[in-house]
mmCIF file with all atom_site columns, C-alpha atoms in Angstrom:
data_model
loop_
_atom_site.group_PDB
_atom_site.id
_atom_site.type_symbol
_atom_site.label_atom_id
_atom_site.label_alt_id
_atom_site.label_comp_id
_atom_site.label_asym_id
_atom_site.label_entity_id
_atom_site.label_seq_id
_atom_site.pdbx_PDB_ins_code
_atom_site.Cartn_x
_atom_site.Cartn_y
_atom_site.Cartn_z
_atom_site.occupancy
_atom_site.B_iso_or_equiv
_atom_site.pdbx_formal_charge
_atom_site.auth_seq_id
_atom_site.auth_comp_id
_atom_site.auth_asym_id
_atom_site.auth_atom_id
_atom_site.pdbx_PDB_model_num
ATOM 1   C CA . UNK A 1 1   ? -5.203 -19.773 -22.413 1.00 43.00 ? 1   UNK A CA 1
ATOM 2   C CA . UNK A 1 2   ? -2.188 -21.128 -24.232 1.00 44.00 ? 2   UNK A CA 1
ATOM 3   C CA . UNK A 1 3   ? -1.276 -24.768 -23.756 1.00 45.00 ? 3   UNK A CA 1
ATOM 4   C CA . UNK A 1 4   ? 1.991  -25.354 -21.976 1.00 45.00 ? 4   UNK A CA 1
ATOM 5   C CA . UNK A 1 5   ? 4.623  -27.013 -24.103 1.00 43.00 ? 5   UNK A CA 1
ATOM 6   C CA . UNK A 1 6   ? 5.645  -30.461 -22.899 1.00 44.00 ? 6   UNK A CA 1
ATOM 7   C CA . UNK A 1 7   ? 9.064  -30.254 -24.485 1.00 45.00 ? 7   UNK A CA 1
ATOM 8   C CA . UNK A 1 8   ? 12.065 -28.671 -22.858 1.00 46.00 ? 8   UNK A CA 1
ATOM 9   C CA . UNK A 1 9   ? 12.517 -24.943 -23.572 1.00 50.00 ? 9   UNK A CA 1
ATOM 10  C CA . UNK A 1 10  ? 14.991 -23.930 -26.245 1.00 49.00 ? 10  UNK A CA 1
ATOM 11  C CA . UNK A 1 11  ? 18.529 -23.504 -25.011 1.00 49.00 ? 11  UNK A CA 1
ATOM 12  C CA . UNK A 1 12  ? 18.849 -19.863 -24.015 1.00 53.00 ? 12  UNK A CA 1
ATOM 13  C CA . UNK A 1 13  ? 21.958 -17.974 -22.983 1.00 47.00 ? 13  UNK A CA 1
ATOM 14  C CA . UNK A 1 14  ? 20.833 -16.698 -19.589 1.00 58.00 ? 14  UNK A CA 1
ATOM 15  C CA . UNK A 1 15  ? 23.418 -13.893 -19.596 1.00 85.00 ? 15  UNK A CA 1
ATOM 16  C CA . UNK A 1 16  ? 22.554 -12.272 -22.919 1.00 94.00 ? 16  UNK A CA 1
ATOM 17  C CA . UNK A 1 17  ? 19.066 -11.311 -23.995 1.00 97.00 ? 17  UNK A CA 1
ATOM 18  C CA . UNK A 1 18  ? 17.895 -13.110 -27.159 1.00 97.00 ? 18  UNK A CA 1
ATOM 19  C CA . UNK A 1 19  ? 16.617 -9.822  -28.650 1.00 97.00 ? 19  UNK A CA 1
ATOM 20  C CA . UNK A 1 20  ? 20.094 -8.892  -29.870 1.00 94.00 ? 20  UNK A CA 1
ATOM 21  C CA . UNK A 1 21  ? 20.798 -5.691  -27.942 1.00 96.00 ? 21  UNK A CA 1
ATOM 22  C CA . UNK A 1 22  ? 23.762 -7.343  -26.251 1.00 94.00 ? 22  UNK A CA 1
ATOM 23  C CA . UNK A 1 23  ? 22.546 -6.657  -22.713 1.00 95.00 ? 23  UNK A CA 1
ATOM 24  C CA . UNK A 1 24  ? 21.705 -9.082  -19.942 1.00 96.00 ? 24  UNK A CA 1
ATOM 25  C CA . UNK A 1 25  ? 18.287 -10.728 -20.181 1.00 96.00 ? 25  UNK A CA 1
ATOM 26  C CA . UNK A 1 26  ? 17.540 -9.640  -16.603 1.00 95.00 ? 26  UNK A CA 1
ATOM 27  C CA . UNK A 1 27  ? 18.020 -5.986  -17.641 1.00 95.00 ? 27  UNK A CA 1
ATOM 28  C CA . UNK A 1 28  ? 16.469 -6.195  -21.103 1.00 97.00 ? 28  UNK A CA 1
ATOM 29  C CA . UNK A 1 29  ? 13.430 -8.355  -21.933 1.00 98.00 ? 29  UNK A CA 1
ATOM 30  C CA . UNK A 1 30  ? 13.313 -10.186 -18.605 1.00 97.00 ? 30  UNK A CA 1
ATOM 31  C CA . UNK A 1 31  ? 11.421 -7.397  -16.793 1.00 98.00 ? 31  UNK A CA 1
ATOM 32  C CA . UNK A 1 32  ? 8.783  -7.314  -19.572 1.00 98.00 ? 32  UNK A CA 1
ATOM 33  C CA . UNK A 1 33  ? 8.336  -11.077 -19.305 1.00 98.00 ? 33  UNK A CA 1
ATOM 34  C CA . UNK A 1 34  ? 7.942  -10.629 -15.532 1.00 97.00 ? 34  UNK A CA 1
ATOM 35  C CA . UNK A 1 35  ? 5.137  -8.077  -15.962 1.00 97.00 ? 35  UNK A CA 1
ATOM 36  C CA . UNK A 1 36  ? 6.745  -4.643  -16.453 1.00 97.00 ? 36  UNK A CA 1
ATOM 37  C CA . UNK A 1 37  ? 5.267  -3.053  -19.587 1.00 97.00 ? 37  UNK A CA 1
ATOM 38  C CA . UNK A 1 38  ? 7.858  -2.055  -22.236 1.00 98.00 ? 38  UNK A CA 1
ATOM 39  C CA . UNK A 1 39  ? 8.150  1.721   -22.688 1.00 97.00 ? 39  UNK A CA 1
ATOM 40  C CA . UNK A 1 40  ? 8.301  1.715   -26.504 1.00 98.00 ? 40  UNK A CA 1
ATOM 41  C CA . UNK A 1 41  ? 6.893  -0.238  -29.426 1.00 98.00 ? 41  UNK A CA 1
ATOM 42  C CA . UNK A 1 42  ? 10.390 -1.417  -30.364 1.00 98.00 ? 42  UNK A CA 1
ATOM 43  C CA . UNK A 1 43  ? 11.012 -2.660  -26.815 1.00 98.00 ? 43  UNK A CA 1
ATOM 44  C CA . UNK A 1 44  ? 7.729  -4.585  -26.981 1.00 98.00 ? 44  UNK A CA 1
ATOM 45  C CA . UNK A 1 45  ? 8.680  -6.090  -30.353 1.00 98.00 ? 45  UNK A CA 1
ATOM 46  C CA . UNK A 1 46  ? 12.055 -7.171  -28.980 1.00 98.00 ? 46  UNK A CA 1
ATOM 47  C CA . UNK A 1 47  ? 10.418 -8.685  -25.883 1.00 98.00 ? 47  UNK A CA 1
ATOM 48  C CA . UNK A 1 48  ? 7.965  -10.592 -28.087 1.00 98.00 ? 48  UNK A CA 1
ATOM 49  C CA . UNK A 1 49  ? 10.847 -11.983 -30.137 1.00 98.00 ? 49  UNK A CA 1
ATOM 50  C CA . UNK A 1 50  ? 12.575 -13.064 -26.916 1.00 98.00 ? 50  UNK A CA 1
ATOM 51  C CA . UNK A 1 51  ? 9.323  -14.685 -25.780 1.00 97.00 ? 51  UNK A CA 1
ATOM 52  C CA . UNK A 1 52  ? 9.216  -16.689 -29.032 1.00 97.00 ? 52  UNK A CA 1
ATOM 53  C CA . UNK A 1 53  ? 12.826 -17.779 -28.426 1.00 97.00 ? 53  UNK A CA 1
ATOM 54  C CA . UNK A 1 54  ? 11.910 -18.871 -24.899 1.00 95.00 ? 54  UNK A CA 1
ATOM 55  C CA . UNK A 1 55  ? 8.590  -20.519 -25.938 1.00 94.00 ? 55  UNK A CA 1
ATOM 56  C CA . UNK A 1 56  ? 6.682  -18.122 -23.662 1.00 96.00 ? 56  UNK A CA 1
ATOM 57  C CA . UNK A 1 57  ? 3.302  -18.368 -25.415 1.00 96.00 ? 57  UNK A CA 1
ATOM 58  C CA . UNK A 1 58  ? 1.503  -16.656 -22.529 1.00 97.00 ? 58  UNK A CA 1
ATOM 59  C CA . UNK A 1 59  ? 3.588  -13.486 -22.963 1.00 98.00 ? 59  UNK A CA 1
ATOM 60  C CA . UNK A 1 60  ? 3.164  -13.543 -26.735 1.00 98.00 ? 60  UNK A CA 1
ATOM 61  C CA . UNK A 1 61  ? -0.625 -13.757 -26.345 1.00 98.00 ? 61  UNK A CA 1
ATOM 62  C CA . UNK A 1 62  ? -0.835 -11.191 -23.532 1.00 97.00 ? 62  UNK A CA 1
ATOM 63  C CA . UNK A 1 63  ? 1.139  -8.660  -25.581 1.00 98.00 ? 63  UNK A CA 1
ATOM 64  C CA . UNK A 1 64  ? -1.200 -9.044  -28.582 1.00 98.00 ? 64  UNK A CA 1
ATOM 65  C CA . UNK A 1 65  ? -4.129 -6.639  -29.090 1.00 98.00 ? 65  UNK A CA 1
ATOM 66  C CA . UNK A 1 66  ? -7.376 -8.395  -28.062 1.00 98.00 ? 66  UNK A CA 1
ATOM 67  C CA . UNK A 1 67  ? -9.047 -7.535  -31.394 1.00 98.00 ? 67  UNK A CA 1
ATOM 68  C CA . UNK A 1 68  ? -6.412 -9.401  -33.444 1.00 98.00 ? 68  UNK A CA 1
ATOM 69  C CA . UNK A 1 69  ? -5.078 -11.969 -30.959 1.00 98.00 ? 69  UNK A CA 1
ATOM 70  C CA . UNK A 1 70  ? -5.433 -15.652 -31.916 1.00 97.00 ? 70  UNK A CA 1
ATOM 71  C CA . UNK A 1 71  ? -6.897 -18.125 -29.442 1.00 96.00 ? 71  UNK A CA 1
ATOM 72  C CA . UNK A 1 72  ? -3.586 -19.941 -29.048 1.00 95.00 ? 72  UNK A CA 1
ATOM 73  C CA . UNK A 1 73  ? 0.053  -19.902 -30.121 1.00 94.00 ? 73  UNK A CA 1
ATOM 74  C CA . UNK A 1 74  ? 1.609  -23.330 -30.443 1.00 91.00 ? 74  UNK A CA 1
ATOM 75  C CA . UNK A 1 75  ? 5.427  -23.497 -30.495 1.00 88.00 ? 75  UNK A CA 1
ATOM 76  C CA . UNK A 1 76  ? 6.925  -25.496 -33.358 1.00 92.00 ? 76  UNK A CA 1
ATOM 77  C CA . UNK A 1 77  ? 9.400  -28.026 -31.907 1.00 92.00 ? 77  UNK A CA 1
ATOM 78  C CA . UNK A 1 78  ? 11.426 -27.978 -35.154 1.00 95.00 ? 78  UNK A CA 1
ATOM 79  C CA . UNK A 1 79  ? 11.824 -24.186 -35.290 1.00 96.00 ? 79  UNK A CA 1
ATOM 80  C CA . UNK A 1 80  ? 14.560 -22.276 -33.439 1.00 96.00 ? 80  UNK A CA 1
ATOM 81  C CA . UNK A 1 81  ? 14.758 -18.489 -33.508 1.00 97.00 ? 81  UNK A CA 1
ATOM 82  C CA . UNK A 1 82  ? 18.430 -17.553 -33.808 1.00 97.00 ? 82  UNK A CA 1
ATOM 83  C CA . UNK A 1 83  ? 18.698 -13.806 -34.429 1.00 97.00 ? 83  UNK A CA 1
ATOM 84  C CA . UNK A 1 84  ? 16.889 -10.505 -34.750 1.00 98.00 ? 84  UNK A CA 1
ATOM 85  C CA . UNK A 1 85  ? 17.653 -7.438  -36.854 1.00 98.00 ? 85  UNK A CA 1
ATOM 86  C CA . UNK A 1 86  ? 15.567 -4.317  -36.282 1.00 98.00 ? 86  UNK A CA 1
ATOM 87  C CA . UNK A 1 87  ? 15.624 -2.486  -39.595 1.00 98.00 ? 87  UNK A CA 1
ATOM 88  C CA . UNK A 1 88  ? 13.661 0.662   -38.675 1.00 97.00 ? 88  UNK A CA 1
ATOM 89  C CA . UNK A 1 89  ? 10.969 1.997   -36.423 1.00 97.00 ? 89  UNK A CA 1
ATOM 90  C CA . UNK A 1 90  ? 8.547  4.885   -36.624 1.00 97.00 ? 90  UNK A CA 1
ATOM 91  C CA . UNK A 1 91  ? 6.528  6.367   -33.790 1.00 98.00 ? 91  UNK A CA 1
ATOM 92  C CA . UNK A 1 92  ? 6.074  4.031   -30.867 1.00 98.00 ? 92  UNK A CA 1
ATOM 93  C CA . UNK A 1 93  ? 7.714  6.351   -28.362 1.00 97.00 ? 93  UNK A CA 1
ATOM 94  C CA . UNK A 1 94  ? 6.745  7.512   -24.911 1.00 93.00 ? 94  UNK A CA 1
ATOM 95  C CA . UNK A 1 95  ? 4.208  10.070  -26.176 1.00 95.00 ? 95  UNK A CA 1
ATOM 96  C CA . UNK A 1 96  ? 2.876  8.160   -29.202 1.00 98.00 ? 96  UNK A CA 1
ATOM 97  C CA . UNK A 1 97  ? -0.312 6.135   -29.534 1.00 97.00 ? 97  UNK A CA 1
ATOM 98  C CA . UNK A 1 98  ? 0.884  4.081   -32.504 1.00 98.00 ? 98  UNK A CA 1
ATOM 99  C CA . UNK A 1 99  ? 4.143  2.856   -33.961 1.00 98.00 ? 99  UNK A CA 1
ATOM 100 C CA . UNK A 1 100 ? 5.642  0.520   -36.517 1.00 98.00 ? 100 UNK A CA 1
ATOM 101 C CA . UNK A 1 101 ? 8.758  -1.613  -36.354 1.00 98.00 ? 101 UNK A CA 1
ATOM 102 C CA . UNK A 1 102 ? 10.303 -3.350  -39.342 1.00 98.00 ? 102 UNK A CA 1
ATOM 103 C CA . UNK A 1 103 ? 12.433 -6.345  -38.503 1.00 98.00 ? 103 UNK A CA 1
ATOM 104 C CA . UNK A 1 104 ? 14.019 -9.496  -39.829 1.00 98.00 ? 104 UNK A CA 1
ATOM 105 C CA . UNK A 1 105 ? 13.903 -12.537 -37.522 1.00 98.00 ? 105 UNK A CA 1
ATOM 106 C CA . UNK A 1 106 ? 16.236 -15.402 -38.374 1.00 98.00 ? 106 UNK A CA 1
ATOM 107 C CA . UNK A 1 107 ? 15.390 -19.014 -37.629 1.00 98.00 ? 107 UNK A CA 1
ATOM 108 C CA . UNK A 1 108 ? 16.389 -22.599 -38.280 1.00 98.00 ? 108 UNK A CA 1
ATOM 109 C CA . UNK A 1 109 ? 13.618 -24.983 -39.320 1.00 97.00 ? 109 UNK A CA 1
ATOM 110 C CA . UNK A 1 110 ? 14.670 -28.639 -39.222 1.00 95.00 ? 110 UNK A CA 1
ATOM 111 C CA . UNK A 1 111 ? 18.213 -27.258 -39.251 1.00 95.00 ? 111 UNK A CA 1
ATOM 112 C CA . UNK A 1 112 ? 17.698 -25.166 -42.406 1.00 97.00 ? 112 UNK A CA 1
ATOM 113 C CA . UNK A 1 113 ? 18.112 -21.390 -42.138 1.00 98.00 ? 113 UNK A CA 1
ATOM 114 C CA . UNK A 1 114 ? 15.277 -19.009 -42.934 1.00 98.00 ? 114 UNK A CA 1
ATOM 115 C CA . UNK A 1 115 ? 14.009 -15.567 -42.073 1.00 98.00 ? 115 UNK A CA 1
ATOM 116 C CA . UNK A 1 116 ? 10.775 -13.764 -41.384 1.00 97.00 ? 116 UNK A CA 1
ATOM 117 C CA . UNK A 1 117 ? 10.587 -10.157 -42.552 1.00 97.00 ? 117 UNK A CA 1
ATOM 118 C CA . UNK A 1 118 ? 7.742  -8.032  -41.218 1.00 97.00 ? 118 UNK A CA 1
ATOM 119 C CA . UNK A 1 119 ? 6.704  -4.462  -40.648 1.00 98.00 ? 119 UNK A CA 1
ATOM 120 C CA . UNK A 1 120 ? 4.595  -4.682  -37.485 1.00 98.00 ? 120 UNK A CA 1
ATOM 121 C CA . UNK A 1 121 ? 2.006  -2.248  -36.175 1.00 98.00 ? 121 UNK A CA 1
ATOM 122 C CA . UNK A 1 122 ? 1.799  -1.512  -32.450 1.00 98.00 ? 122 UNK A CA 1
ATOM 123 C CA . UNK A 1 123 ? -0.884 0.414   -30.559 1.00 98.00 ? 123 UNK A CA 1
ATOM 124 C CA . UNK A 1 124 ? -1.366 1.620   -27.027 1.00 97.00 ? 124 UNK A CA 1
ATOM 125 C CA . UNK A 1 125 ? -4.172 -0.337  -25.369 1.00 97.00 ? 125 UNK A CA 1
ATOM 126 C CA . UNK A 1 126 ? -5.183 0.465   -21.799 1.00 96.00 ? 126 UNK A CA 1
ATOM 127 C CA . UNK A 1 127 ? -1.956 2.453   -21.437 1.00 95.00 ? 127 UNK A CA 1
ATOM 128 C CA . UNK A 1 128 ? 0.487  -0.220  -22.640 1.00 97.00 ? 128 UNK A CA 1
ATOM 129 C CA . UNK A 1 129 ? 1.976  -1.146  -25.983 1.00 98.00 ? 129 UNK A CA 1
ATOM 130 C CA . UNK A 1 130 ? 0.460  -4.163  -27.750 1.00 98.00 ? 130 UNK A CA 1
ATOM 131 C CA . UNK A 1 131 ? 1.104  -5.848  -31.081 1.00 98.00 ? 131 UNK A CA 1
ATOM 132 C CA . UNK A 1 132 ? -1.693 -5.245  -33.596 1.00 98.00 ? 132 UNK A CA 1
ATOM 133 C CA . UNK A 1 133 ? -0.341 -7.212  -36.537 1.00 97.00 ? 133 UNK A CA 1
ATOM 134 C CA . UNK A 1 134 ? 1.635  -6.866  -39.745 1.00 97.00 ? 134 UNK A CA 1
ATOM 135 C CA . UNK A 1 135 ? 1.312  -3.779  -41.905 1.00 94.00 ? 135 UNK A CA 1
ATOM 136 C CA . UNK A 1 136 ? -0.120 -5.133  -45.133 1.00 85.00 ? 136 UNK A CA 1
ATOM 137 C CA . UNK A 1 137 ? 0.698  -3.518  -48.484 1.00 78.00 ? 137 UNK A CA 1
ATOM 138 C CA . UNK A 1 138 ? -2.181 -1.677  -50.189 1.00 76.00 ? 138 UNK A CA 1
ATOM 139 C CA . UNK A 1 139 ? -4.157 -3.746  -52.669 1.00 75.00 ? 139 UNK A CA 1
#
């Protein structure tokens, strides 16, 4: 089980969801964080990003495939996630078993801007979408 952070959660606009869709958190990623499984791979990816913003390590771990999930996720107190751009997605719909989502997540580390660019793979596991890991380029 993930350790609980002893620091205060990152400041979060409670009206707008951190995932960038421009909707209210309570209508966007909030239900996923409360236990309602996202319907698509992209919705799961957005809810995972929002969980990182909110330092919700339990959700991040629970939405990770058990075969690739780390033992723990420790929030970095110097890192703040500040924006998400979904670049493209493939599969990951209501009738799919697999999907990919390419995104760019923006952050500030010790006040300096940076970004994480990833194409992520998602699978259905026990009927719900889970994060498998990054799609790695062929060797």
